[in-house]
Coordinates of C-alpha atoms in Angstrom, one line a residue:
M1 CA 0.0 0.0 0.0
C2 CA 1.2 3.5 -0.8
L3 CA 1.8 5.4 2.4
F4 CA 3.1 8.6 0.9
L5 CA 2.2 9.4 -2.7
V6 CA 3.4 12.6 -4.2
L7 CA 1.4 14.1 -7.1
V8 CA 2.8 17.6 -7.3
F9 CA 1.3 19.7 -10.0
S10 CA 4.4 21.8 -10.5
S11 CA 6.4 18.7 -11.5
G12 CA 3.6 16.1 -11.6
C13 CA 1.3 17.5 -14.2
V14 CA 3.2 18.5 -17.3
C15 CA 2.2 20.1 -20.5
V16 CA 4.4 19.2 -23.5
C17 CA 4.2 20.8 -26.9
V18 CA 5.4 18.3 -29.5
C19 CA 6.6 19.1 -32.9
V20 CA 3.1 19.2 -34.5
R21 CA 2.1 21.9 -31.9
V22 CA -0.3 19.7 -30.1
I23 CA -0.2 20.2 -26.4
L24 CA -0.3 17.0 -24.4
M25 CA -0.8 16.6 -20.7
F26 CA 0.4 13.8 -18.5
L27 CA 1.0 12.8 -14.9
R28 CA 4.2 11.9 -13.1
C29 CA 3.7 9.6 -10.1
F30 CA 6.2 8.6 -7.5
S31 CA 6.1 7.5 -3.9
C32 CA 8.2 7.1 -0.8
Y33 CA 7.8 5.4 2.5
K34 CA 8.9 8.1 4.9
F35 CA 11.7 7.2 7.4
L36 CA 12.3 3.9 5.7
S37 CA 15.2 3.0 3.5
L38 CA 13.2 1.4 0.7
P39 CA 13.6 1.5 -3.1
S40 CA 10.7 3.9 -3.4
C41 CA 12.7 6.5 -1.5
L42 CA 15.5 6.7 -4.1
P43 CA 16.1 10.2 -5.5
L44 CA 14.0 10.7 -8.6
G45 CA 17.0 10.8 -10.9
A46 CA 18.1 7.4 -9.7
R47 CA 14.8 5.7 -10.2
P48 CA 14.1 3.6 -13.4
V49 CA 11.5 5.3 -15.5
V50 CA 8.2 3.8 -16.7
Y51 CA 5.8 5.3 -19.3
L52 CA 2.2 4.1 -19.3
Q53 CA 0.0 4.6 -22.4
H54 CA -3.8 4.2 -22.0
A55 CA -6.5 2.8 -24.3
L56 CA -9.0 4.4 -26.7
F57 CA -11.7 6.6 -25.1
S58 CA -9.7 6.6 -21.9
D59 CA -7.1 8.7 -20.0
N60 CA -4.2 8.3 -17.7
T61 CA -6.4 7.9 -14.6
S62 CA -7.2 4.3 -15.8
W63 CA -3.8 3.3 -14.3
L64 CA -4.9 4.7 -10.9
E65 CA -8.7 3.9 -10.7
N66 CA -8.5 0.8 -8.5
F67 CA -7.2 0.9 -4.9
A68 CA -3.5 1.4 -4.4
N69 CA -2.8 -2.4 -4.1
G70 CA -4.6 -3.0 -7.4
S71 CA -3.6 -0.2 -9.7
L72 CA -0.4 -0.5 -11.8
G73 CA 0.5 3.2 -11.5
F74 CA 0.6 3.0 -7.7
L75 CA 2.3 -0.4 -7.6
L76 CA 5.1 0.7 -9.8
A77 CA 5.6 3.9 -7.8
D78 CA 5.7 1.9 -4.6
A79 CA 8.2 -0.5 -6.2
G80 CA 10.6 2.4 -6.7
Y81 CA 9.8 3.5 -10.3
D82 CA 9.4 7.0 -11.6
V83 CA 6.0 6.6 -13.3
W84 CA 4.8 8.8 -16.2
M85 CA 1.3 8.4 -17.5
G86 CA 0.3 10.0 -20.9
N87 CA -2.9 11.3 -22.3
S88 CA -3.5 10.6 -26.0
R89 CA -4.2 13.6 -28.2
G90 CA -7.9 14.4 -28.5
N91 CA -8.9 13.1 -25.1
T92 CA -10.2 15.5 -22.4
W93 CA -6.8 16.4 -21.1
S94 CA -4.9 16.7 -24.5
R95 CA -7.3 18.8 -26.5
R96 CA -5.2 22.0 -27.0
H97 CA -3.1 23.3 -29.8
K98 CA -0.8 26.3 -30.2
T99 CA -2.5 27.5 -33.4
L100 CA -5.6 25.4 -34.1
S101 CA -9.0 25.4 -32.3
V102 CA -10.8 22.2 -31.4
N103 CA -13.6 23.5 -33.6
E104 CA -11.4 23.2 -36.7
E105 CA -11.5 20.0 -38.7
K106 CA -7.7 20.2 -39.2
F107 CA -7.2 19.8 -35.4
W108 CA -8.9 16.4 -35.6
A109 CA -7.0 15.1 -38.6
F110 CA -5.1 12.4 -36.7
S111 CA -5.2 8.8 -35.7
F112 CA -2.9 6.5 -33.8
H113 CA -0.4 7.0 -36.6
E114 CA 0.3 10.6 -35.6
M115 CA 0.3 9.6 -31.9
A116 CA 3.1 7.1 -32.6
K117 CA 5.1 9.2 -35.1
Y118 CA 5.0 12.6 -33.3
D119 CA 3.4 12.5 -29.9
L120 CA 5.3 9.5 -28.3
P121 CA 8.7 10.6 -29.5
G122 CA 8.0 14.1 -28.1
I123 CA 6.9 12.7 -24.8
I124 CA 9.9 10.3 -24.5
D125 CA 12.3 13.1 -25.3
F126 CA 10.8 15.3 -22.6
I127 CA 11.0 12.5 -20.0
V128 CA 14.6 11.7 -20.9
N129 CA 15.6 15.3 -20.6
K130 CA 13.6 15.7 -17.3
T131 CA 14.9 12.6 -15.6
G132 CA 18.4 12.2 -17.0
Q133 CA 17.5 8.5 -17.7
Q134 CA 18.4 7.5 -21.2
K135 CA 16.1 4.5 -21.4
L136 CA 12.7 3.7 -20.0
Y137 CA 10.1 0.9 -19.9
F138 CA 6.9 1.2 -22.0
V139 CA 3.6 -0.2 -20.9
G140 CA 0.7 0.0 -23.3
Y141 CA -2.9 -1.2 -22.9
S142 CA -5.2 -1.8 -26.0
L143 CA -4.7 1.1 -28.4
G144 CA -1.7 2.2 -26.2
T145 CA 0.1 -0.9 -27.4
T146 CA -0.6 0.1 -31.0
I147 CA 1.1 3.4 -30.5
G148 CA 4.1 1.6 -29.1
F149 CA 4.3 -1.0 -31.8
V150 CA 4.1 1.6 -34.6
A151 CA 6.7 3.8 -33.0
F152 CA 9.2 1.1 -32.2
A153 CA 8.8 -0.7 -35.6
T154 CA 9.3 2.5 -37.6
M155 CA 11.8 4.5 -35.6
P156 CA 14.9 2.5 -34.6
E157 CA 16.5 5.4 -32.7
L158 CA 13.4 5.7 -30.5
A159 CA 13.3 1.9 -30.0
Q160 CA 16.8 2.0 -28.6
R161 CA 15.5 4.1 -25.7
I162 CA 13.1 1.3 -24.6
K163 CA 14.3 -1.2 -22.1
M164 CA 11.2 -3.4 -22.6
N165 CA 7.8 -3.1 -24.2
F166 CA 4.8 -4.5 -22.2
A167 CA 1.7 -5.0 -24.3
L168 CA -1.7 -5.6 -22.6
G169 CA -4.5 -6.7 -24.9
P170 CA -2.5 -5.6 -28.0
V171 CA -4.3 -4.0 -31.0
V172 CA -2.4 -4.9 -34.1
S173 CA -4.5 -7.5 -35.9
F174 CA -8.2 -6.5 -35.6
K175 CA -9.8 -9.1 -37.9
Y176 CA -11.9 -11.2 -35.5
P177 CA -13.6 -9.0 -32.8
T178 CA -17.2 -9.9 -32.0
G179 CA -18.0 -7.1 -29.5
I180 CA -20.9 -4.7 -30.0
F181 CA -18.5 -2.0 -31.1
T182 CA -17.5 -3.9 -34.3
R183 CA -21.1 -3.5 -35.7
F184 CA -20.2 0.1 -36.0
F185 CA -17.4 -0.9 -38.4
Q186 CA -19.9 -2.4 -40.8
L187 CA -21.1 1.1 -41.7
P188 CA -19.6 2.8 -44.7
S189 CA -17.1 5.5 -43.8
S190 CA -19.3 8.0 -45.5
A191 CA -22.2 7.1 -43.3
I192 CA -20.0 7.3 -40.1
K193 CA -18.9 10.8 -41.2
K194 CA -22.5 11.8 -41.9
L195 CA -23.7 10.6 -38.5
F196 CA -20.9 11.8 -36.4
G197 CA -19.1 14.5 -38.4
T198 CA -15.4 14.7 -39.2
K199 CA -14.0 16.0 -36.0
G200 CA -14.3 14.4 -32.5
F201 CA -16.0 11.2 -31.5
F202 CA -17.4 10.2 -28.1
L203 CA -16.7 13.7 -26.7
E204 CA -18.0 14.0 -23.2
E205 CA -19.7 17.3 -23.8
S206 CA -21.7 15.7 -26.6
I207 CA -22.8 12.4 -24.9
G208 CA -22.6 13.4 -21.2
K209 CA -21.3 11.1 -18.4
S210 CA -23.8 11.6 -15.7
P211 CA -26.5 9.1 -17.0
S212 CA -24.0 6.2 -17.2
I213 CA -22.5 7.1 -13.8
K214 CA -26.0 7.0 -12.2
I215 CA -27.0 3.7 -13.9
C216 CA -23.7 2.0 -13.1
N217 CA -23.9 3.1 -9.4
N218 CA -27.6 2.2 -8.9
K219 CA -28.2 -0.8 -6.7
I220 CA -30.8 -2.1 -9.1
L221 CA -29.7 -0.8 -12.5
W222 CA -26.0 -1.6 -12.2
V223 CA -26.7 -5.0 -13.9
I224 CA -27.5 -3.1 -17.1
C225 CA -24.0 -1.5 -16.9
R226 CA -22.3 -4.8 -16.3
E227 CA -24.1 -6.5 -19.2
F228 CA -23.2 -3.6 -21.6
M229 CA -19.6 -3.9 -20.5
S230 CA -19.7 -7.6 -21.4
L231 CA -21.1 -6.9 -24.9
W232 CA -18.3 -4.5 -25.4
A233 CA -15.3 -6.4 -24.1
G234 CA -16.3 -9.9 -23.0
S235 CA -17.7 -11.5 -19.9
N236 CA -15.8 -12.0 -16.6
K237 CA -18.4 -10.7 -14.2
K238 CA -16.8 -11.8 -11.0
N239 CA -13.5 -10.0 -11.7
M240 CA -14.8 -6.4 -11.6
N241 CA -15.6 -4.4 -8.5
M242 CA -18.9 -3.0 -9.5
S243 CA -18.8 -0.6 -6.5
R244 CA -16.1 1.3 -8.4
M245 CA -18.1 1.7 -11.6
D246 CA -18.9 5.3 -10.8
V247 CA -15.2 6.0 -10.6
Y248 CA -14.5 4.2 -13.9
M249 CA -17.3 5.9 -15.8
S250 CA -16.4 9.3 -14.5
H251 CA -13.3 9.2 -16.6
A252 CA -14.7 7.4 -19.7
P253 CA -15.3 7.9 -22.5
T254 CA -12.9 10.8 -23.0
G255 CA -13.1 11.1 -26.7
S256 CA -10.9 10.7 -29.8
S257 CA -11.0 11.7 -33.4
I258 CA -13.3 10.3 -36.1
Q259 CA -10.1 9.6 -38.2
N260 CA -8.8 7.4 -35.4
I261 CA -12.0 5.4 -35.5
L262 CA -11.8 5.1 -39.3
H263 CA -8.2 4.0 -39.1
L264 CA -9.3 1.1 -36.8
K265 CA -12.1 0.4 -39.2
Q266 CA -9.5 0.0 -42.0
L267 CA -7.6 -2.5 -39.8
Y268 CA -10.8 -4.4 -39.3
H269 CA -11.4 -4.8 -43.0
S270 CA -7.8 -5.5 -43.8
D271 CA -5.3 -8.3 -43.3
E272 CA -2.4 -5.8 -43.0
F273 CA -1.1 -3.4 -40.3
R274 CA -0.9 -0.2 -42.3
A275 CA -0.9 3.6 -41.8
Y276 CA -4.1 5.5 -42.4
D277 CA -5.4 5.5 -46.0
W278 CA -6.3 9.1 -46.8
G279 CA -8.7 7.9 -49.6
S280 CA -6.8 8.8 -52.8
E281 CA -3.4 8.2 -54.3
A282 CA -2.8 11.9 -54.4
E283 CA -3.5 12.4 -50.7
N284 CA -1.5 9.4 -49.7
R285 CA 1.5 10.7 -51.7
R286 CA 1.1 14.1 -49.9
H287 CA 1.4 12.4 -46.6
Y288 CA 3.6 9.4 -47.2
N289 CA 5.4 10.1 -50.6
Q290 CA 3.8 7.0 -52.0
S291 CA 0.4 6.0 -53.5
H292 CA -0.6 3.6 -50.8
P293 CA -0.3 3.8 -47.0
P294 CA 3.0 2.2 -45.7
L295 CA 3.0 -1.1 -43.9
Y296 CA 4.1 -1.2 -40.3
D297 CA 6.7 -4.0 -40.3
L298 CA 6.6 -5.6 -36.8
T299 CA 9.5 -7.8 -37.7
A300 CA 11.7 -4.7 -37.7
M301 CA 11.0 -4.0 -34.1
K302 CA 13.9 -5.2 -31.9
V303 CA 12.6 -4.1 -28.5
P304 CA 12.3 -6.9 -25.9
T305 CA 8.5 -7.4 -25.7
A306 CA 6.1 -9.1 -23.3
I307 CA 2.5 -9.7 -24.3
W308 CA -0.7 -10.6 -22.3
A309 CA -4.0 -11.6 -23.9
G310 CA -7.4 -12.4 -22.6
G311 CA -9.0 -15.7 -23.6
N312 CA -12.5 -14.2 -23.1
D313 CA -11.6 -10.9 -24.8
I314 CA -14.1 -10.4 -27.6
L315 CA -12.6 -7.1 -28.7
I316 CA -9.0 -8.2 -29.2
T317 CA -9.4 -11.9 -29.5
P318 CA -6.8 -14.7 -28.9
R319 CA -7.1 -15.4 -32.6
D320 CA -6.0 -11.9 -33.4
V321 CA -3.1 -12.0 -30.9
A322 CA -2.0 -15.3 -32.3
R323 CA -1.6 -13.7 -35.7
I324 CA 1.0 -11.2 -34.5
L325 CA 3.1 -13.4 -32.2
P326 CA 5.3 -14.8 -35.0
Q327 CA 6.1 -11.3 -36.1
I328 CA 7.5 -10.2 -32.7
R329 CA 11.1 -11.2 -33.2
N330 CA 12.2 -10.4 -29.6
L331 CA 9.2 -11.8 -27.8
R332 CA 10.5 -12.6 -24.2
Y333 CA 7.2 -13.4 -22.6
F334 CA 3.6 -14.3 -23.6
K335 CA 0.7 -15.2 -21.3
L336 CA -2.9 -16.0 -22.3
L337 CA -5.3 -15.6 -19.4
P338 CA -8.2 -17.9 -20.3
D339 CA -11.0 -16.2 -18.3
W340 CA -10.0 -12.5 -18.9
N341 CA -11.9 -10.0 -21.0
H342 CA -10.5 -6.7 -22.4
F343 CA -11.2 -4.6 -19.3
D344 CA -9.5 -7.0 -16.9
F345 CA -6.1 -5.6 -17.8
I346 CA -6.9 -2.4 -15.9
W347 CA -10.0 -3.1 -13.8
G348 CA -9.6 -6.8 -13.0
L349 CA -9.7 -7.7 -9.3
D350 CA -6.8 -10.1 -9.8
A351 CA -4.8 -8.0 -12.2
A352 CA -2.1 -7.2 -9.6
K353 CA -1.6 -10.8 -8.8
R354 CA -1.7 -12.3 -12.3
V355 CA -0.2 -9.5 -14.5
Y356 CA 1.2 -6.5 -12.6
S357 CA 3.5 -8.5 -10.3
K358 CA 5.0 -10.2 -13.4
I359 CA 5.5 -6.9 -15.1
I360 CA 7.6 -5.7 -12.1
D361 CA 9.5 -9.0 -12.1
L362 CA 10.4 -8.6 -15.8
M363 CA 11.5 -5.0 -15.2
K364 CA 13.9 -6.3 -12.6
S365 CA 15.2 -8.8 -15.1
Y366 CA 15.7 -6.2 -17.8
P367 CA 17.3 -3.3 -15.8

C-alpha cells in the first residue's frame, strides 16, 4: 500500500508541446515510505522510468482507478519506479493546440499514426531530458500498445530508448472481434462521417457522463451497466468491482477523433497493419510520398517485448493476438489468461496478482 504518494502539479502534471504543436498533458507519479530505506525513497534521478499509455476513449487515470494495491501506477511507484502516464491527443486532457481550435477540422486530422510518429517521441524526449534517464520501460494497454508497436517498428532510434515493451491486450491484428463496437465498423465510412461528423467522437460534452454514472452506481440498474460492458469487451463478471463503476465511468469515455476510428475500421477490414489510408493516391502521396499507406513492419522491431492476452476478450481476441506473435522477433514473454476480458487488464480484481507482479519481475530482469 502507498503510504506517501506525491502528485505535485508543479512537477507532476506537465504540458508538453510536441513538434506538431499539439499540447499533451500527462502525470508523473512517484512514492516514498517516509523514514524507511526502501527502493521507493530513491532520489527521482536514480529511479528507473516507466511510461504508461492508455487505451482508446480513456485517459491516464485508468492506471490509478482501483485501490492502491490493485492499480499498476501505484504499484510501480511503490516499487521504486518513476512513473509517467500519458494522455493521447484528442482526449479530455490533451485537446489543446498552439494555433488550431478544437472547432477546426484540421485539429482532428489524426489517428494513432500521428500519436506514434509525433506524440510519443516528443513525450519520451521530454521524459529523458527531465529525468536524465536515457532508457525507459513502456507499458501500453489496448490502443496504447498500437502506438508503441508503430513507433518502435518504424523509428529504430526511438526503439533504442526502450528497455522493454509491455503490451496488454495488443491492438495490431483486428480481424476477429465480436463485440458490439464492431457492428459500427460495418457502416460505410461516408455514413459514419454523416452521422458523427469529421471531428471528435465520443466527446464527453456531446454524450454526457452523468447518466452512465447514475446507472452503473444504482443498486438495481448496475446489472445493465455490467451487461453492456460484457457486450463491449467480453464477460468475466466476478472479476470487476462494481462498486467502483462510478469511478471508472467518471473518466470514460474521454473522446478521440473520427479519423482514429476510421483507421481502426480500416484495420478491421484488412489483413495488413498499415498507416491510415487518406482515400486517394494523391492524398497518400502528400502524406507518405507513396500512393498507398506504408506497412508497419513488426519484424523490424527489436525491443524486448512481453504480451498478455485475454481468452475471453471479444474485442482483441486470442485469434488476433496469435496472428502477431510470430512477427514479434524479440518476444520474451507471452501469457494467455483464459478467463479474462478486455477490461480486466486495468479493472480486474486479480490484475495485480496475475499481471502487474509479473511486469515488475520482468522489469527487474531487464534493468
